[in-house]
């Protein structure tokens, strides 16, 4: 074949002159091959740049054809892509310059049937290189008025085995060679990327149109649903506001009732301690005086009455203390907690320790009373349910908060018990903390047991 080989020339035997001539020819062939390789890489780089900046398939197809013709010295050719919806071959490059030279009576650039050599390439998804098309058994000739085909080269554009297009070239001024086929194949790979991108964009457009149609159909229903939802939201907001106001009123009422109850307990405790205690003390004195004037047998009976009065005085004091420990009003919260811890330890035979940080005293009476009642309720729960061997009560400051915690090493409260609406003791403790602007948490302790912690503003 002439004009198409870029491999090394054969070196004939002879003298130094012949060897020098052969060497020069070899260098010249290498230079030509390198120049052709640079031209091919330049074409591929330029085509890649076009693919990045353009999505016009007519422009991209024309650029691919332009570089393919230049690399193969082909005056004629076409580049086409497969239409994704019809499967037809669309060749926009035919309408530029081939159209004027074509004398076929019926001309089209959309091919529904794949015929001849180019059709064989599409049907078999394999390239063709022939320098004698008329003698190729795959050829079916050319239609009347068609440009005569003297040489022919065609490569299918494939992407993952899927046929997406074709590059076809004809009538090079030299025979086509394998390097031409390789160069056009590389162009076909880039062209396949462009076609796949076009397919993807068209699919996206189709899905977008379908989605827009669905959106249009649903818009009115959605608008109606939105209006109904807005009405429901407004109604729910109104009801939530009413519930919130009701809850606030209930909490205020609860806090007021707690305050009134504490005040009443304090008053009753004082009345019991002062009035009834004094009366019983006076009765004891009168019995003691009377016993001195009566016979010995009657004095023994009066001694029994004196013991009964002493027991009654003790019971009265315990009742008064239970209603309102005087130590809370007289000495403050730390002293009241210490008294309650000792009392709990004596009554339940459970070790109960108290840790009070310096500066953690509570001058506010309402806060002191609420925290003391929370501690009392927590210790009562430990006594009833925990089965603990040790309890720790602590009072400390943390930033702008006063923190009181009661920890036990018992069996630990279950989650459903902590959140149960029937857990009135926990609910009452939380309401007391809320009334102070604080928060109370109850959780299981690691290793077993329960932790009750209350935090209230302090400062």
Coordinates of C-alpha atoms in Angstrom, one line a residue:
X1 CA 0.0 0.0 0.0
X2 CA 1.3 3.5 -0.8
X3 CA 1.4 6.6 1.3
X4 CA 0.1 5.3 4.6
X5 CA 2.9 3.5 6.4
X6 CA 4.8 5.2 9.2
X7 CA 6.8 2.2 10.5
X8 CA 10.6 1.9 10.1
X9 CA 11.9 1.4 6.6
X10 CA 13.8 -1.8 5.7
X11 CA 17.7 -1.5 5.6
X12 CA 19.3 -3.1 2.5
X13 CA 22.8 -4.5 2.5
X14 CA 25.5 -2.5 0.9
X15 CA 28.3 0.0 1.6
X16 CA 28.5 2.9 4.0
X17 CA 26.5 5.1 1.7
X18 CA 23.6 2.7 1.6
X19 CA 23.7 2.4 5.4
X20 CA 23.7 6.2 5.8
X21 CA 20.8 6.5 3.4
X22 CA 18.9 3.8 5.3
X23 CA 19.5 5.6 8.6
X24 CA 18.3 8.9 7.2
X25 CA 15.2 7.2 5.9
X26 CA 14.6 5.6 9.2
X27 CA 14.9 8.9 11.1
X28 CA 12.7 10.6 8.6
X29 CA 10.0 7.9 9.1
X30 CA 10.3 8.3 12.9
X31 CA 9.9 12.1 12.6
X32 CA 6.9 11.6 10.4
X33 CA 5.4 9.2 12.9
X34 CA 6.0 11.5 15.8
X35 CA 4.5 14.4 14.0
X36 CA 1.4 12.4 13.1
X37 CA 1.1 11.3 16.8
X38 CA 1.4 14.9 17.9
X39 CA -1.3 15.9 15.4
X40 CA -3.5 13.1 16.6
X41 CA -3.1 14.1 20.3
X42 CA -3.7 17.7 19.4
X43 CA -6.9 16.8 17.7
X44 CA -8.0 14.7 20.6
X45 CA -7.2 17.4 23.1
X46 CA -9.1 20.1 21.0
X47 CA -12.0 17.7 20.6
X48 CA -12.1 17.1 24.4
X49 CA -12.2 20.8 25.0
X50 CA -15.1 21.2 22.6
X51 CA -17.0 18.4 24.4
X52 CA -16.5 20.3 27.7
X53 CA -17.8 23.7 26.5
X54 CA -20.5 22.6 24.0
X55 CA -23.5 20.4 24.0
X56 CA -24.6 21.1 20.4
X57 CA -24.4 17.7 18.7
X58 CA -24.2 19.2 15.2
X59 CA -21.2 21.3 16.2
X60 CA -19.6 18.3 18.0
X61 CA -20.2 16.0 15.1
X62 CA -18.7 18.4 12.6
X63 CA -15.6 18.8 14.8
X64 CA -15.2 15.1 15.0
X65 CA -15.5 14.7 11.2
X66 CA -13.1 17.6 10.6
X67 CA -10.4 16.0 12.7
X68 CA -11.1 12.5 11.3
X69 CA -10.7 13.8 7.7
X70 CA -7.6 15.7 8.5
X71 CA -5.9 12.7 10.3
X72 CA -6.8 10.3 7.5
X73 CA -6.5 12.7 4.5
X74 CA -10.1 11.9 3.6
X75 CA -12.1 14.4 1.5
X76 CA -15.4 12.7 2.3
X77 CA -17.1 11.3 5.3
X78 CA -19.9 11.7 7.8
X79 CA -20.4 11.4 11.6
X80 CA -23.7 10.4 13.0
X81 CA -25.4 9.4 16.3
X82 CA -28.2 7.0 17.1
X83 CA -31.5 8.6 18.2
X84 CA -32.3 7.1 21.6
X85 CA -36.1 7.1 20.9
X86 CA -36.2 5.7 17.4
X87 CA -32.9 3.9 17.0
X88 CA -32.3 5.7 13.6
X89 CA -28.9 7.0 12.6
X90 CA -28.9 10.9 12.5
X91 CA -26.0 12.4 10.4
X92 CA -26.1 16.2 10.8
X93 CA -22.7 16.5 9.1
X94 CA -24.1 15.6 5.7
X95 CA -25.9 18.9 5.3
X96 CA -22.7 20.9 5.3
X97 CA -20.6 20.0 2.2
X98 CA -21.5 16.5 1.0
X99 CA -25.0 17.6 0.2
X100 CA -23.8 19.8 -2.7
X101 CA -21.8 17.1 -4.3
X102 CA -24.4 14.3 -3.9
X103 CA -26.7 13.7 -6.9
X104 CA -29.0 11.2 -5.3
X105 CA -32.7 12.0 -6.1
X106 CA -33.7 11.4 -2.5
X107 CA -31.5 12.8 0.1
X108 CA -31.9 12.5 3.8
X109 CA -29.6 12.7 6.9
X110 CA -31.8 10.4 9.0
X111 CA -31.3 6.7 8.1
X112 CA -34.0 4.2 9.2
X113 CA -32.3 1.2 7.5
X114 CA -28.6 0.3 7.8
X115 CA -27.3 -0.7 4.4
X116 CA -24.0 -1.2 2.6
X117 CA -20.6 -1.1 4.3
X118 CA -21.6 1.6 6.8
X119 CA -24.7 -0.4 7.7
X120 CA -22.6 -3.5 8.3
X121 CA -20.5 -1.5 10.8
X122 CA -23.7 -0.5 12.7
X123 CA -25.3 -3.9 12.6
X124 CA -22.1 -5.8 13.7
X125 CA -20.6 -3.0 15.9
X126 CA -17.3 -3.7 14.3
X127 CA -15.0 -1.4 12.2
X128 CA -14.2 -1.7 8.5
X129 CA -11.1 -0.7 6.6
X130 CA -11.0 -1.5 2.9
X131 CA -9.1 0.1 0.0
X132 CA -11.2 -1.9 -2.5
X133 CA -14.8 -1.4 -1.5
X134 CA -16.2 -2.6 -4.9
X135 CA -14.6 -6.0 -4.3
X136 CA -15.6 -6.3 -0.6
X137 CA -18.2 -9.0 -0.2
X138 CA -20.0 -6.8 2.5
X139 CA -20.6 -4.0 0.0
X140 CA -23.9 -3.6 -1.8
X141 CA -22.7 -0.9 -4.1
X142 CA -23.7 2.7 -4.1
X143 CA -27.0 4.2 -5.1
X144 CA -27.5 6.2 -8.3
X145 CA -26.0 9.7 -8.0
X146 CA -23.9 8.7 -5.0
X147 CA -20.2 9.8 -4.9
X148 CA -18.0 6.9 -6.1
X149 CA -16.3 5.1 -3.1
X150 CA -12.7 4.2 -3.8
X151 CA -11.5 3.6 -0.3
X152 CA -13.6 3.3 2.9
X153 CA -13.0 3.3 6.7
X154 CA -15.7 3.3 9.3
X155 CA -15.7 2.9 13.1
X156 CA -18.7 2.4 15.4
X157 CA -19.0 4.7 18.5
X158 CA -19.6 2.4 21.5
X159 CA -20.2 3.1 25.1
X160 CA -20.1 0.0 27.4
X161 CA -21.0 -2.2 24.4
X162 CA -24.0 0.0 23.4
X163 CA -24.0 1.4 19.9
X164 CA -24.4 5.2 20.1
X165 CA -23.0 6.5 16.7
X166 CA -20.6 6.1 13.8
X167 CA -17.7 7.8 12.0
X168 CA -17.3 7.0 8.3
X169 CA -14.6 8.2 5.9
X170 CA -14.0 7.7 2.2
X171 CA -11.6 8.3 -0.7
X172 CA -8.4 9.1 1.1
X173 CA -5.6 10.3 -1.2
X174 CA -3.7 7.3 0.0
X175 CA -4.6 3.8 1.2
X176 CA -6.1 3.6 4.7
X177 CA -3.8 1.8 7.2
X178 CA -4.2 0.4 10.7
X179 CA -3.0 3.7 12.3
X180 CA -5.9 5.5 10.6
X181 CA -8.3 3.0 12.1
X182 CA -6.7 3.5 15.5
X183 CA -6.9 7.3 15.3
X184 CA -10.5 7.2 14.2
X185 CA -11.3 4.7 17.0
X186 CA -10.0 7.2 19.6
X187 CA -12.1 9.9 18.1
X188 CA -15.1 7.5 18.2
X189 CA -14.5 7.0 21.9
X190 CA -14.7 10.7 22.6
X191 CA -17.7 11.0 20.3
X192 CA -19.5 8.2 22.3
X193 CA -19.1 10.3 25.4
X194 CA -20.7 13.3 23.8
X195 CA -23.6 11.1 22.5
X196 CA -24.1 9.6 25.9
X197 CA -24.2 13.0 27.4
X198 CA -26.8 14.1 24.9
X199 CA -28.9 10.9 25.6
X200 CA -28.7 11.7 29.3
X201 CA -29.7 15.3 28.8
X202 CA -32.7 14.2 26.7
X203 CA -33.7 11.6 29.2
X204 CA -33.5 14.3 31.9
X205 CA -35.6 16.6 29.8
X206 CA -38.1 13.9 29.2
X207 CA -38.3 13.1 32.9
X208 CA -38.4 16.8 33.7
X209 CA -41.4 17.3 31.3
X210 CA -43.1 14.3 32.8
X211 CA -42.5 15.6 36.3
X212 CA -43.8 19.0 35.3
X213 CA -46.9 17.4 33.9
X214 CA -47.4 15.5 37.1
X215 CA -46.7 18.7 39.1
X216 CA -49.3 20.6 37.1
X217 CA -51.9 17.8 37.7
X218 CA -51.2 17.8 41.4
X219 CA -50.8 21.5 41.9
X220 CA -54.5 22.2 42.5
X221 CA -54.9 19.3 44.8
X222 CA -51.8 20.4 46.7
X223 CA -53.0 23.9 46.9
X224 CA -56.3 22.7 48.3
X225 CA -54.4 20.4 50.7
X226 CA -52.2 23.3 51.8
X227 CA -55.1 25.5 52.5
X228 CA -56.8 22.8 54.6
X229 CA -53.5 22.1 56.3
X230 CA -53.0 25.8 57.1
X231 CA -56.5 25.9 58.6
X232 CA -55.7 22.8 60.6
X233 CA -52.4 24.3 61.8
X234 CA -54.1 27.5 62.8
X235 CA -56.7 25.6 64.7
X236 CA -54.0 23.4 66.3
X237 CA -52.0 26.5 67.3
X238 CA -55.1 28.0 68.8
X239 CA -55.8 24.9 70.8
X240 CA -52.2 24.5 71.8
X241 CA -52.2 28.1 73.0
X242 CA -55.3 27.4 75.0
X243 CA -53.7 24.2 76.5
X244 CA -50.6 26.1 77.3
X245 CA -52.5 28.9 79.0
X246 CA -54.5 26.2 80.9
X247 CA -51.3 24.4 81.9
X248 CA -49.8 27.6 83.1
X249 CA -52.8 28.4 85.1
X250 CA -52.8 24.9 86.6
X251 CA -49.1 25.2 87.4
X252 CA -49.7 28.6 89.0
X253 CA -52.6 27.2 90.9
X254 CA -50.5 24.2 92.0
X255 CA -47.7 26.4 93.1
X256 CA -50.2 28.6 95.0
X257 CA -51.7 25.5 96.6
X258 CA -48.3 24.2 97.6
X259 CA -47.5 27.6 99.2
X260 CA -50.9 27.7 101.0
X261 CA -50.4 24.1 102.1
X262 CA -47.0 24.8 103.5
X263 CA -48.2 27.8 105.3
X264 CA -51.1 25.9 106.7
X265 CA -48.8 23.1 107.8
X266 CA -46.5 25.6 109.4
X267 CA -49.4 27.2 111.2
X268 CA -50.9 23.9 112.3
X269 CA -47.5 22.6 113.5
X270 CA -47.0 25.8 115.6
X271 CA -50.5 25.4 117.0
X272 CA -50.0 21.8 117.8
X273 CA -46.6 22.4 119.3
X274 CA -47.4 25.6 121.2
X275 CA -51.0 25.2 122.2
X276 CA -51.5 21.5 122.6
X277 CA -47.9 20.9 123.8
X278 CA -48.3 23.6 126.4
X279 CA -51.6 22.2 127.5
X280 CA -50.2 18.7 127.9
X281 CA -47.2 20.1 129.8
X282 CA -49.6 21.9 132.1
X283 CA -51.6 18.7 132.6
X284 CA -48.4 16.8 133.5
X285 CA -47.6 19.4 136.1
X286 CA -51.1 19.3 137.6
X287 CA -50.9 15.5 137.8
X288 CA -47.5 15.7 139.5
X289 CA -48.9 18.2 142.1
X290 CA -52.0 16.1 142.6
X291 CA -50.0 12.9 143.2
X292 CA -48.3 14.5 146.3
X293 CA -51.7 15.0 148.0
X294 CA -53.2 11.6 147.3
X295 CA -52.6 8.2 149.0
X296 CA -49.8 6.1 147.7
X297 CA -52.1 3.7 145.9
X298 CA -53.7 6.6 143.9
X299 CA -50.2 8.1 143.3
X300 CA -49.2 5.0 141.4
X301 CA -52.1 5.4 139.1
X302 CA -51.3 9.1 138.5
X303 CA -47.7 8.0 137.6
X304 CA -49.1 5.9 134.8
X305 CA -51.2 8.9 133.7
X306 CA -48.0 11.0 133.7
X307 CA -46.2 8.5 131.4
X308 CA -49.2 8.6 129.1
X309 CA -49.0 12.4 129.0
X310 CA -45.3 12.1 128.2
X311 CA -46.0 9.7 125.3
X312 CA -48.7 12.1 124.1
X313 CA -46.3 15.1 124.3
X314 CA -43.7 13.1 122.3
X315 CA -46.3 12.2 119.7
X316 CA -47.5 15.8 119.4
X317 CA -43.9 16.9 118.9
X318 CA -43.4 14.3 116.2
X319 CA -46.6 15.3 114.4
X320 CA -45.6 19.0 114.6
X321 CA -42.2 18.1 113.2
X322 CA -43.6 16.0 110.4
X323 CA -45.9 18.9 109.5
X324 CA -43.1 21.4 109.4
X325 CA -39.6 20.8 110.9
X326 CA -38.7 23.8 113.0
X327 CA -35.1 23.3 112.1
X328 CA -36.0 24.3 108.5
X329 CA -37.3 27.7 109.7
X330 CA -34.8 28.3 112.4
X331 CA -31.5 27.0 110.9
X332 CA -32.0 26.7 107.1
X333 CA -32.0 24.0 104.4
X334 CA -28.6 22.4 105.1
X335 CA -29.5 21.8 108.8
X336 CA -32.9 20.5 107.8
X337 CA -31.4 18.1 105.3
X338 CA -29.0 16.8 107.9
X339 CA -31.9 16.3 110.4
X340 CA -33.9 14.5 107.7
X341 CA -30.9 12.3 106.7
X342 CA -30.4 11.2 110.4
X343 CA -34.1 10.6 110.8
X344 CA -34.2 8.5 107.6
X345 CA -31.2 6.5 108.7
X346 CA -32.7 5.7 112.1
X347 CA -36.1 4.8 110.7
X348 CA -34.9 2.6 107.8
X349 CA -31.5 1.3 109.0
X350 CA -30.0 2.5 105.7
X351 CA -26.8 4.5 105.7
X352 CA -27.6 8.1 104.6
X353 CA -24.8 10.7 104.1
X354 CA -25.1 14.4 103.4
X355 CA -22.6 16.5 101.5
X356 CA -23.2 20.3 101.5
X357 CA -20.7 22.5 99.6
X358 CA -19.7 25.7 101.2
X359 CA -21.8 28.6 100.1
X360 CA -24.7 26.4 99.1
X361 CA -27.1 27.7 101.8
X362 CA -30.5 28.9 100.6
X363 CA -31.7 32.2 102.1
X364 CA -35.0 32.2 100.1
X365 CA -37.6 30.5 102.3
X366 CA -39.8 29.2 99.4
X367 CA -36.8 27.7 97.6
X368 CA -35.6 26.0 100.8
X369 CA -39.0 24.6 101.6
X370 CA -39.5 23.2 98.0
X371 CA -36.0 21.6 98.0
X372 CA -36.6 20.1 101.4
X373 CA -39.9 18.6 100.3
X374 CA -38.3 17.2 97.2
X375 CA -35.6 15.6 99.3
X376 CA -38.3 14.2 101.6
X377 CA -40.3 12.7 98.7
X378 CA -37.1 11.2 97.1
X379 CA -36.1 9.6 100.4
X380 CA -39.6 8.2 100.9
X381 CA -39.5 6.6 97.5
X382 CA -36.1 5.1 98.4
X383 CA -37.6 3.7 101.6
X384 CA -40.6 2.2 99.8
X385 CA -39.2 0.9 96.5
X386 CA -35.4 0.9 96.2
X387 CA -34.2 -1.7 98.6
X388 CA -31.0 0.3 99.0
X389 CA -28.2 -0.1 101.4
X390 CA -26.8 3.4 101.0
X391 CA -28.1 6.8 100.1
X392 CA -26.2 10.0 99.4
X393 CA -27.7 13.5 99.5
X394 CA -25.7 16.4 98.1
X395 CA -26.2 20.2 97.8
X396 CA -23.8 22.3 95.7
X397 CA -23.6 25.3 93.5
X398 CA -22.8 24.9 89.8
X399 CA -22.5 28.2 87.9
X400 CA -25.7 30.1 88.4
X401 CA -27.6 27.1 89.6
X402 CA -28.2 25.3 92.9
X403 CA -28.0 21.5 92.4
X404 CA -29.4 19.0 94.9
X405 CA -29.1 15.2 94.2
X406 CA -30.3 12.1 96.0
X407 CA -28.6 8.9 94.9
X408 CA -29.2 5.3 96.1
X409 CA -27.6 2.0 95.3
X410 CA -30.9 0.1 95.1
X411 CA -32.6 -1.8 92.3
X412 CA -33.1 1.3 90.2
X413 CA -36.3 2.7 88.8
X414 CA -37.7 1.3 85.5
X415 CA -38.2 3.7 82.6
X416 CA -41.9 3.1 82.3
X417 CA -42.3 3.8 86.0
X418 CA -40.5 7.2 85.6
X419 CA -42.7 8.3 82.8
X420 CA -46.0 6.8 84.1
X421 CA -48.8 9.3 84.7
X422 CA -49.5 7.4 87.9
X423 CA -46.1 8.4 89.4
X424 CA -47.6 11.2 91.4
X425 CA -44.6 11.6 93.7
X426 CA -42.3 12.3 90.7
X427 CA -44.9 14.5 89.2
X428 CA -45.1 16.5 92.4
X429 CA -41.3 16.9 92.7
X430 CA -41.2 18.1 89.1
X431 CA -44.0 20.6 89.7
X432 CA -42.1 22.0 92.7
X433 CA -38.9 22.4 90.7
X434 CA -40.8 24.0 87.8
X435 CA -42.4 26.5 90.2
X436 CA -38.9 27.6 91.1
X437 CA -37.9 28.0 87.4
X438 CA -35.9 24.8 87.6
X439 CA -35.9 21.3 86.3
X440 CA -35.9 17.9 88.0
X441 CA -34.6 14.7 86.4
X442 CA -34.8 11.1 87.5
X443 CA -32.6 8.5 85.9
X444 CA -31.0 5.1 86.5
X445 CA -27.5 5.1 87.9
X446 CA -24.7 3.2 86.3
X447 CA -24.0 0.1 88.4
X448 CA -27.6 0.1 89.8
X449 CA -29.7 2.6 91.7
X450 CA -31.5 5.8 91.0
X451 CA -30.4 9.4 90.8
X452 CA -32.9 12.3 91.5
X453 CA -31.4 15.6 90.6
X454 CA -33.0 19.1 90.8
X455 CA -31.5 22.3 89.4
X456 CA -32.9 25.7 90.2
X457 CA -31.6 29.2 89.4
X458 CA -29.5 30.6 92.2
X459 CA -27.6 33.8 92.5

